[in-house]
XYZ file of C-alpha atoms in Angstrom:
663
model
C -10.434 -2.776 -26.102
C -7.918 -5.767 -26.935
C -7.376 -8.324 -24.852
C -3.521 -9.154 -23.818
C -1.955 -12.175 -25.250
C 0.925 -14.087 -23.536
C 3.868 -11.461 -24.471
C 2.023 -8.553 -23.751
C 0.753 -9.724 -20.112
C 4.403 -11.095 -19.785
C 5.716 -7.825 -20.480
C 3.467 -6.101 -18.241
C 4.018 -8.298 -15.442
C 7.568 -8.404 -15.449
C 7.830 -4.571 -15.840
C 9.582 -2.832 -12.688
C 7.287 -0.733 -10.293
C 9.990 1.058 -8.568
C 14.023 0.893 -7.692
C 15.845 -2.053 -6.422
C 16.054 -1.674 -2.549
C 19.820 -2.217 -2.567
C 20.073 -0.951 1.003
C 17.350 -3.592 2.239
C 19.222 -6.358 0.397
C 22.602 -5.539 2.110
C 21.086 -5.394 5.609
C 18.917 -8.442 5.332
C 21.907 -10.625 3.604
C 24.573 -9.221 5.802
C 22.596 -9.607 9.055
C 21.802 -13.402 8.092
C 25.544 -14.067 7.642
C 26.188 -12.205 10.504
C 23.879 -14.445 12.556
C 25.292 -17.823 11.351
C 28.915 -16.665 12.174
C 28.035 -15.413 15.778
C 25.516 -18.633 16.195
C 28.345 -21.002 14.983
C 30.693 -19.701 17.738
C 28.113 -19.527 20.614
C 27.096 -23.162 20.324
C 23.987 -22.418 18.280
C 25.347 -24.364 15.233
C 22.170 -27.098 15.050
C 19.801 -24.389 14.431
C 21.769 -22.414 11.839
C 19.352 -22.880 9.403
C 16.360 -21.783 11.207
C 18.435 -18.704 12.466
C 19.138 -17.762 8.974
C 16.002 -17.922 7.530
C 14.260 -16.178 10.600
C 16.665 -13.403 10.214
C 15.530 -12.824 6.485
C 12.026 -13.000 7.615
C 12.347 -10.618 10.519
C 14.338 -8.227 8.321
C 11.272 -7.571 6.231
C 9.193 -6.949 9.212
C 11.590 -4.417 10.450
C 12.956 -2.767 7.547
C 9.631 -1.474 6.273
C 8.908 2.163 5.629
C 6.801 2.650 8.613
C 7.105 4.390 11.721
C 9.717 3.148 14.451
C 6.667 2.251 16.700
C 4.879 0.398 14.297
C 7.796 -1.583 13.407
C 8.245 -2.674 16.980
C 4.595 -3.563 17.205
C 5.057 -5.850 14.037
C 8.204 -7.327 15.245
C 7.121 -8.251 18.799
C 3.932 -10.036 17.218
C 6.161 -11.668 14.397
C 8.611 -12.976 17.086
C 5.454 -14.496 18.838
C 3.904 -16.141 15.839
C 7.179 -17.201 14.103
C 8.152 -19.014 17.387
C 4.594 -20.883 17.567
C 5.197 -21.814 13.825
C 8.756 -23.536 14.428
C 7.056 -25.188 17.532
C 4.301 -26.362 15.822
C 6.098 -28.068 13.230
C 8.228 -29.846 15.915
C 5.200 -30.775 18.239
C 3.645 -32.149 15.085
C 6.054 -34.834 15.020
C 5.406 -36.207 18.422
C 1.445 -36.622 17.633
C 1.551 -37.662 14.063
C -0.056 -36.855 10.517
C -3.674 -36.072 11.716
C -2.584 -33.463 14.263
C -0.130 -32.039 11.784
C -3.148 -31.833 9.155
C -4.830 -30.038 11.902
C -2.054 -27.314 12.569
C -1.697 -26.994 8.828
C -5.221 -25.824 8.427
C -4.921 -23.274 10.956
C -1.457 -21.966 9.837
C -2.969 -21.965 6.239
C -6.378 -20.447 6.778
C -6.312 -17.987 9.391
C -2.890 -15.981 8.111
C -4.536 -15.358 4.891
C -7.855 -14.081 6.248
C -6.094 -11.246 7.622
C -6.465 -9.980 4.172
C -10.037 -8.866 5.131
C -8.457 -6.178 7.510
C -6.187 -4.669 4.705
C -2.970 -5.268 2.249
C -0.613 -4.703 5.007
C -2.369 -7.195 7.330
C -2.471 -9.686 4.675
C 1.156 -9.460 3.589
C 1.950 -9.845 7.278
C -0.122 -12.910 7.640
C 1.388 -14.136 4.136
C 4.872 -13.865 5.793
C 3.820 -15.895 8.796
C 2.731 -18.771 6.858
C 5.870 -18.940 4.924
C 7.645 -18.999 8.298
C 5.221 -22.336 8.990
C 6.233 -23.572 5.715
C 9.952 -23.091 6.240
C 9.545 -24.834 9.690
C 7.763 -27.945 8.069
C 10.596 -28.177 5.449
C 13.533 -27.781 7.935
C 12.145 -29.745 10.894
C 12.500 -33.402 10.057
C 11.780 -34.874 13.733
C 10.640 -33.380 17.133
C 12.969 -30.855 18.351
C 13.395 -29.351 21.865
C 10.783 -26.496 21.963
C 12.969 -24.415 24.119
C 15.785 -24.652 21.594
C 13.588 -23.485 18.712
C 12.298 -20.477 20.909
C 15.991 -19.848 21.491
C 16.677 -19.986 17.584
C 14.228 -17.353 16.799
C 14.666 -15.076 19.848
C 18.485 -15.233 18.582
C 17.522 -14.293 15.125
C 15.691 -11.509 16.384
C 17.996 -10.242 18.575
C 20.588 -10.105 15.601
C 18.005 -8.359 13.378
C 17.023 -5.879 15.863
C 19.991 -3.820 14.917
C 17.696 -2.450 12.404
C 15.098 -1.427 14.938
C 18.387 0.549 16.608
C 19.053 2.159 13.138
C 15.358 3.082 12.705
C 15.146 4.448 16.185
C 18.098 6.575 15.501
C 16.441 7.823 12.236
C 12.928 8.217 13.223
C 12.894 12.083 13.203
C 14.458 11.817 9.768
C 11.570 9.355 8.501
C 8.892 11.605 9.849
C 10.314 14.628 8.149
C 10.563 12.677 4.998
C 7.028 11.704 5.348
C 5.820 15.299 6.246
C 7.719 16.855 3.396
C 6.120 14.484 0.565
C 2.982 16.679 0.632
C 5.218 19.864 -0.661
C 6.398 17.693 -3.654
C 4.701 18.525 -6.852
C 5.492 14.805 -8.360
C 3.645 13.081 -5.046
C 0.358 11.864 -6.440
C -2.895 11.586 -4.471
C -2.520 7.951 -3.736
C 0.940 8.121 -2.135
C -0.266 11.108 0.087
C -3.022 8.455 1.264
C -0.397 6.120 1.936
C 1.355 8.496 3.938
C -1.552 9.467 6.183
C -2.221 5.740 6.864
C 1.397 5.011 7.704
C 1.424 7.781 10.198
C -2.137 7.123 11.288
C -1.998 6.757 15.233
C 1.761 7.811 15.471
C 2.609 10.545 17.798
C 4.419 13.657 15.987
C 5.385 16.948 16.945
C 2.766 19.614 16.553
C 4.904 21.636 14.097
C 5.144 18.345 11.967
C 1.540 17.876 12.122
C 0.950 21.503 10.906
C 2.999 21.047 8.014
C 1.790 17.749 7.003
C -1.817 19.603 7.065
C -0.302 22.363 4.740
C 1.230 19.610 2.281
C -1.802 17.627 1.872
C -4.164 20.761 1.245
C -1.399 22.064 -1.201
C -1.521 18.682 -3.149
C -5.449 19.599 -3.638
C -4.955 22.779 -4.612
C -2.137 21.986 -7.090
C -4.516 19.497 -8.865
C -7.419 22.211 -8.613
C -5.048 24.679 -10.381
C -4.756 22.381 -13.445
C -8.757 22.689 -13.764
C -8.631 26.601 -13.596
C -5.796 26.845 -15.906
C -7.496 24.882 -18.557
C -10.503 27.277 -18.794
C -8.236 30.316 -19.108
C -7.106 32.090 -22.144
C -4.927 34.707 -23.361
C -2.403 36.777 -21.369
C -4.258 35.591 -17.956
C -3.710 31.939 -18.915
C 0.249 32.544 -19.376
C 0.623 34.484 -16.028
C -1.398 32.091 -14.128
C 0.885 28.998 -15.419
C 3.952 30.992 -14.562
C 2.528 31.195 -11.012
C 1.763 27.785 -10.806
C 5.000 26.778 -11.944
C 6.865 29.310 -9.474
C 4.532 27.735 -6.943
C 5.810 24.312 -7.566
C 9.380 25.515 -7.311
C 8.403 26.961 -3.855
C 6.910 23.829 -2.699
C 9.648 21.924 -3.722
C 12.039 24.126 -1.853
C 9.592 23.951 1.473
C 10.073 19.848 0.936
C 13.855 20.146 0.724
C 14.399 22.552 3.700
C 11.858 20.146 5.650
C 14.155 17.091 5.161
C 17.421 18.720 5.486
C 16.518 20.964 8.618
C 17.048 24.292 6.586
C 15.409 27.725 7.398
C 12.522 29.522 5.459
C 12.097 29.527 1.511
C 12.210 32.893 -0.275
C 8.824 33.635 -1.479
C 9.776 37.003 -3.356
C 9.520 35.476 -7.085
C 6.055 33.804 -6.543
C 4.986 36.851 -4.906
C 6.107 38.877 -7.942
C 4.205 36.482 -10.147
C 0.991 37.082 -8.550
C 1.315 41.104 -8.201
C 1.476 40.484 -12.110
C -1.355 38.079 -12.368
C -3.399 40.650 -10.522
C -2.565 43.394 -12.748
C -3.893 41.413 -15.727
C -7.052 39.745 -13.922
C -10.313 39.629 -15.899
C -13.757 38.711 -14.754
C -13.111 34.997 -16.235
C -12.396 32.861 -13.495
C -11.380 35.596 -10.953
C -12.715 34.059 -7.804
C -11.111 30.880 -8.683
C -7.675 32.385 -8.992
C -7.892 34.608 -6.166
C -8.719 31.269 -4.122
C -6.212 29.475 -5.385
C -3.558 32.279 -5.176
C -4.392 33.453 -1.766
C -4.437 29.693 -0.254
C -1.087 29.048 -1.730
C 0.529 32.036 -0.360
C -1.091 31.392 3.044
C 0.188 27.860 3.225
C 3.651 29.129 2.102
C 3.852 31.816 4.595
C 2.532 29.612 7.509
C 4.939 26.973 6.394
C 7.916 29.637 6.444
C 6.936 30.515 10.084
C 7.599 27.042 11.130
C 10.698 26.781 9.203
C 11.959 30.248 10.434
C 12.745 28.669 13.852
C 14.263 25.349 14.530
C 11.485 22.683 15.205
C 11.803 21.498 18.645
C 12.989 17.883 18.902
C 11.842 18.107 22.457
C 8.367 19.115 21.992
C 6.073 17.017 23.443
C 4.369 14.634 21.064
C 0.640 14.392 21.593
C -0.704 15.203 18.142
C -1.760 12.130 16.337
C -3.056 11.678 12.592
C -6.303 10.489 12.930
C -6.895 6.517 12.282
C -9.598 6.214 9.134
C -11.066 2.764 10.196
C -12.241 2.861 13.663
C -14.652 -0.359 13.187
C -13.937 -2.877 16.002
C -12.371 -6.376 15.389
C -16.193 -7.968 15.906
C -17.431 -5.551 13.147
C -14.786 -6.377 10.431
C -15.507 -10.021 11.162
C -19.104 -9.947 10.828
C -19.250 -7.850 7.768
C -16.156 -9.651 5.865
C -15.707 -13.042 7.163
C -18.024 -14.823 5.009
C -18.071 -16.621 1.369
C -18.819 -13.279 -0.633
C -15.378 -12.184 0.300
C -12.665 -13.139 -2.410
C -10.280 -13.468 0.398
C -12.121 -15.949 2.554
C -12.707 -18.069 -0.677
C -8.847 -17.819 -1.472
C -8.177 -18.919 2.028
C -10.070 -22.170 1.688
C -8.625 -23.052 -1.614
C -5.124 -22.110 -0.422
C -5.845 -24.485 2.789
C -6.786 -27.368 0.683
C -3.523 -27.139 -1.320
C -1.282 -26.876 1.657
C -2.859 -29.807 3.612
C -2.299 -32.074 0.504
C 1.325 -30.924 -0.393
C 2.454 -30.308 3.063
C 1.366 -33.868 3.973
C 3.766 -35.226 1.796
C 6.573 -33.116 2.975
C 5.914 -33.907 6.648
C 5.984 -37.605 5.770
C 9.100 -38.072 4.033
C 10.519 -34.486 3.435
C 11.224 -35.086 -0.310
C 12.090 -32.376 -2.386
C 9.372 -32.631 -4.798
C 6.434 -31.849 -2.713
C 8.190 -28.969 -0.858
C 8.929 -27.546 -4.161
C 4.991 -27.912 -5.402
C 3.947 -26.524 -2.286
C 6.039 -23.441 -2.971
C 4.666 -23.320 -6.536
C 1.123 -23.222 -5.152
C 2.170 -20.469 -2.456
C 3.637 -18.242 -4.937
C 1.182 -18.789 -7.927
C -2.468 -19.087 -6.209
C -4.202 -15.980 -5.964
C -7.784 -14.838 -4.910
C -9.038 -14.620 -8.388
C -8.698 -16.269 -11.815
C -6.919 -13.828 -13.834
C -4.231 -12.801 -11.325
C -3.680 -16.718 -11.054
C -2.853 -16.921 -14.570
C -0.724 -13.748 -14.453
C 1.323 -15.211 -11.544
C 1.580 -18.578 -13.555
C 2.798 -16.549 -16.702
C 5.423 -14.896 -14.457
C 6.491 -17.760 -12.293
C 6.941 -20.307 -14.900
C 8.817 -18.036 -17.315
C 11.274 -16.763 -14.957
C 11.863 -20.072 -13.382
C 12.577 -21.420 -16.737
C 15.411 -18.505 -17.184
C 16.455 -19.326 -14.041
C 17.044 -22.982 -14.758
C 18.864 -22.123 -18.077
C 21.030 -19.521 -16.042
C 21.890 -21.944 -13.195
C 22.936 -24.901 -15.610
C 25.161 -22.633 -17.545
C 26.948 -21.282 -14.328
C 27.266 -24.926 -13.124
C 28.969 -25.932 -16.284
C 31.454 -22.817 -16.316
C 32.513 -22.558 -12.733
C 33.464 -25.100 -9.991
C 31.059 -26.273 -7.287
C 32.610 -24.005 -4.473
C 31.856 -21.148 -6.676
C 28.372 -22.128 -6.767
C 27.738 -21.311 -3.047
C 29.101 -17.801 -3.573
C 26.685 -17.534 -6.591
C 23.831 -18.798 -4.320
C 24.433 -15.774 -1.838
C 24.773 -13.354 -4.466
C 21.558 -14.562 -5.917
C 19.840 -14.314 -2.331
C 21.169 -10.728 -2.111
C 19.422 -9.964 -5.608
C 16.271 -11.503 -4.627
C 15.916 -9.230 -1.592
C 17.004 -6.257 -3.631
C 14.372 -6.776 -6.565
C 11.678 -7.714 -4.176
C 8.887 -6.701 -4.594
C 9.452 -3.920 -7.427
C 11.346 -6.252 -9.846
C 9.146 -9.144 -9.021
C 10.289 -11.410 -12.225
C 14.024 -10.737 -11.309
C 13.283 -11.526 -7.658
C 11.891 -14.903 -8.746
C 14.831 -15.720 -11.033
C 17.090 -14.937 -7.983
C 15.438 -16.889 -5.694
C 15.203 -19.909 -8.131
C 19.109 -19.876 -8.386
C 19.602 -19.740 -5.003
C 17.459 -22.794 -4.219
C 18.883 -24.765 -6.914
C 22.577 -24.193 -5.708
C 21.840 -24.858 -2.044
C 19.561 -27.740 -1.968
C 21.450 -30.570 -0.791
C 20.031 -33.564 -3.032
C 21.544 -34.432 -6.620
C 23.458 -32.511 -9.535
C 22.786 -28.786 -10.364
C 21.097 -29.997 -13.436
C 18.828 -32.297 -11.871
C 17.978 -29.810 -9.345
C 17.098 -27.170 -11.785
C 14.969 -29.376 -13.950
C 12.976 -30.814 -10.862
C 12.421 -27.021 -9.692
C 11.178 -26.106 -13.260
C 8.841 -29.467 -13.214
C 7.490 -28.527 -9.689
C 6.580 -24.983 -10.231
C 4.569 -26.176 -13.290
C 2.857 -28.799 -11.599
C 2.233 -26.227 -8.477
C 0.764 -23.611 -11.251
C -1.489 -26.291 -12.695
C -2.618 -27.148 -9.118
C -3.317 -23.631 -8.473
C -5.374 -23.043 -11.887
C -7.451 -26.306 -10.777
C -8.207 -24.908 -7.312
C -9.177 -21.275 -8.207
C -11.562 -22.845 -11.003
C -12.755 -25.677 -9.079
C -13.219 -24.392 -5.318
C -15.680 -21.747 -5.054
C -15.093 -20.108 -8.534
C -16.667 -16.771 -8.870
C -16.430 -14.722 -12.338
C -16.528 -10.858 -12.010
C -18.231 -8.335 -14.095
C -16.341 -4.901 -14.195
C -18.015 -1.360 -14.785
C -15.600 1.340 -13.744
C -17.879 4.153 -14.291
C -20.760 2.686 -12.379
C -18.251 1.586 -9.551
C -17.148 5.198 -9.438
C -20.652 6.254 -9.475
C -21.531 3.835 -6.119
C -18.196 5.221 -4.527
C -19.409 8.734 -4.727
C -22.933 7.703 -3.766
C -21.549 5.887 -0.511
C -19.735 8.934 0.314
C -22.366 11.385 -0.115
C -24.801 9.323 2.292
C -22.002 9.181 4.696
C -20.990 12.784 4.663
C -24.802 13.605 4.961
C -24.947 11.434 8.057
C -21.959 12.600 9.496
C -22.317 16.337 9.318
C -26.019 16.104 10.537
C -24.437 15.484 14.061
C -27.447 13.173 14.566
C -26.141 9.620 14.468
C -25.187 6.595 16.653
C -21.908 4.862 16.088
C -23.467 1.762 14.655
C -25.341 4.078 11.684
C -21.636 5.550 11.108
C -19.905 2.450 11.016
C -22.463 1.175 8.482
C -21.987 3.800 6.017
C -18.345 3.802 6.291
C -17.978 0.179 5.924
C -20.146 0.827 2.589
C -17.867 3.429 1.750
C -14.782 1.275 2.010
C -16.513 -1.877 0.494
C -16.929 0.328 -2.838
C -13.805 1.893 -2.644
C -12.137 -1.754 -2.348
C -14.455 -2.945 -5.400
C -13.013 -0.055 -7.463
C -9.571 -0.685 -6.764
C -9.640 -4.663 -7.519
C -11.652 -3.493 -10.716
C -8.718 -1.144 -11.707
C -6.376 -4.411 -11.155
C -8.411 -6.588 -13.167
C -8.408 -4.130 -16.435
C -4.653 -3.351 -16.165
C -4.030 -7.295 -15.935
C -6.450 -8.065 -19.010
C -6.254 -5.620 -21.515
C -3.612 -3.396 -23.587
C -3.352 0.241 -24.117
C -5.064 1.136 -21.225
C -2.402 2.685 -18.803
C -3.386 6.438 -19.591
C -7.379 5.813 -18.726
C -6.426 3.768 -15.620
C -4.163 6.790 -14.311
C -7.297 8.751 -14.392
C -9.324 6.172 -12.409
C -6.582 5.817 -10.046
C -6.650 9.655 -9.429
C -10.331 9.460 -8.770
C -9.942 6.399 -6.753
C -7.475 7.930 -4.579
C -9.419 11.415 -4.081
C -12.311 9.356 -3.134
C -10.552 7.552 -0.364
C -9.221 10.873 0.843
C -12.913 12.408 0.991
C -13.756 8.971 2.931
C -10.914 9.364 5.328
C -11.511 13.070 5.635
C -15.446 12.577 6.673
C -14.306 9.619 8.981
C -11.741 12.082 10.798
C -14.711 14.370 11.888
C -16.274 11.346 13.516
C -13.959 11.835 16.278
C -15.617 15.219 17.037
C -19.118 13.989 17.335
C -20.073 15.880 20.604
C -18.722 19.364 18.841
C -20.708 18.672 15.683
C -23.805 18.082 17.624
C -23.825 21.674 18.857
C -23.385 23.082 15.337
C -25.406 23.673 12.312
C -23.899 22.147 9.067
C -27.134 22.333 7.416
C -25.726 24.839 4.518
C -22.788 22.243 4.154
C -24.710 19.187 3.693
C -27.141 20.837 1.004
C -24.022 22.116 -0.684
C -22.115 18.786 -0.513
C -24.945 16.978 -1.766
C -25.402 19.180 -4.623
C -21.901 19.019 -5.386
C -21.862 15.117 -5.440
C -24.973 15.262 -7.352
C -23.090 16.926 -10.242
C -20.211 14.280 -10.358
C -22.877 11.572 -10.135
C -25.001 13.158 -13.209
C -21.604 13.723 -15.089
C -20.776 10.039 -14.805
C -24.230 8.628 -15.595
C -24.257 10.820 -18.890
C -20.557 10.839 -19.476
C -20.661 14.668 -20.078
C -18.537 17.423 -18.475
C -19.610 18.124 -15.273
C -21.166 21.319 -14.423
C -19.416 24.273 -12.835
C -18.991 23.728 -9.015
C -21.229 25.694 -6.711
C -19.455 28.659 -5.076
C -17.276 26.629 -2.976
C -15.967 29.757 -0.890
C -19.258 29.587 1.330
C -17.086 26.843 3.123
C -14.727 29.180 3.761
C -17.588 31.679 5.407
C -18.908 28.995 7.302
C -16.143 27.701 8.648
C -14.739 30.884 9.725
C -18.070 31.592 11.365
C -18.550 28.405 13.347
C -15.120 26.870 14.074
C -12.944 29.606 15.536
C -12.576 27.514 18.542
C -12.438 24.177 16.703
C -9.335 24.246 14.330
C -9.030 20.449 13.588
C -12.502 20.243 12.448
C -11.669 23.416 10.294
C -8.544 21.682 8.760
C -10.662 18.532 7.882
C -13.381 20.525 6.098
C -10.846 22.209 4.208
C -9.408 19.106 3.097
C -12.970 17.872 2.096
C -12.949 21.047 -0.184
C -9.754 20.077 -1.511
C -10.862 16.399 -2.330
C -14.057 17.817 -3.699
C -11.929 19.933 -6.198
C -9.911 16.908 -7.256
C -12.589 14.760 -8.209
C -14.331 17.477 -10.310
C -10.913 17.750 -12.157
C -10.358 13.934 -12.662
C -14.213 13.417 -13.844
C -13.564 16.242 -16.387
C -10.496 14.611 -17.462
C -12.240 11.022 -17.620
C -15.134 12.681 -19.968
C -12.582 14.505 -21.996
C -10.304 11.518 -22.802
C -13.424 9.141 -23.489
C -12.273 6.742 -20.230
C -15.797 7.176 -18.936
C -17.144 5.656 -22.398
C -15.240 2.313 -22.068
C -14.483 -0.424 -19.248
C -18.365 -0.998 -19.049
C -19.652 -4.693 -18.519
C -16.352 -6.237 -18.704
C -16.198 -9.967 -17.970
C -13.451 -11.388 -15.873
């Protein structure tokens, strides 16, 4: 493996990860401008800057691709914390620098520790700190606390237009999420993300059923690749035709769910199945029959729901099971320590903000504010990510400075304010999928609207300060609690599977307490998070690893789904304790041993045992426990997926690489 140089890393880091969010940008900037106009006419002109910035922040919270109820929750909490951020910055001027330092420690450290609860919580904390940073920059003396709360409240009232729109579109959102499982292009990781977004959200029972079918079909579709790779001759061609037609039907079902159409025609897929049956031989007959029967079953079940309009007034009592049921105390106990990269990061970041924001508090000079911003956007929990951020931020700030100077020479000054608004629009549109261009846009905006000095001076100062902030970040990440990582991807996959093996055995035994189950779950999640972090490090550091990492990412997604499906069964502890799952425990243990052995020896995994025993046991024992039955079927699907991806990793040589990589 060849490590990436500057140019290679820059190309990868600046590559887009999705489409620009034009709609989000239009709504955010449009509402920000609307808020300024209304604030001016109703007598809130003193707080226009605060209102403008809070609308931008609040629009990010409210315009996420999450269910309406979760958006409301984020918005309410966001309003409270943003109000406190601005009040804190104002009150600090009453009590002086020592009090401000204490507040900065609180507002810097604790929002960044939210990453120990998950990425979504961490991003929320990041946005809350940006509110405090903005408040420190904008508020130059003690201000009436009541006025500050009014400014933030007014901004949230204006931005709540987004919630009204989200409320109107809430059924369409759920339909799109439910339909994703039927889309053949949907990855395992995306399915996992959808399930997490819908966790705890009441949905119609019909939607819940369709979500179940789509999730299971995703697993069957991937297992079908494994079966197809082992077939030859006429059967291989006919089975491929059947899978292709199944994908067409699945896509059609997704379209019908989103657009509220009726049932889908299954004539062609059934015709393909009949032709396949005529040429079936002994090779793979059980696997083919298992796949084909389940495809048809889920298509027919989906059609039964689509054939009659889904009742919008159907009582919403069904919820997707939440994976991580650990209490706040359990998360703090296990993750709030110096072994966590995020806690180390929070400490480094706090030191940087106390120093830089103290200078901002004293005289509100431009340079300390921009240096602090440089640290804010460059410093990351580990060395390689911090270097990556430095490369990206400095490079695109240089481009932005050159662009700003050219525009300033060509156009009159009043045009620069228009360009600033346009740059702000592009900043929101490019965030987060075109991170380099979003940096360029926000720098152009900052250079044009900053009130001090000529454009060329602003531009040069911006570049110098971002470089200083980057250097400070590099010093901090090496100087405060540094930790080098040794990455072994195959071994990390091994650790994830072993953790799941022990977790499944405990849960299916029905003989456990919540403390034991939580401990096993925490171990599984920790190993999964370590695998995700390792994949990121490899991607950041080496060339030509994208194909290998795609396989590992699929393994990671399937392992996460397995953990999630095992966890879902925890909620049925009372029922499980009365059932005998010992055959499934033995079978699951044997299957995972096959995976573990294949990884350790870097060999093609053995054929799976007869998985149809699951069907026999499930039908016999779980006639009155439909939800447990569904989760066990998902576990079967997860196992098939893992088998397929490990097989692919061995064949491509991915399991023979990425051992003992130092970061």
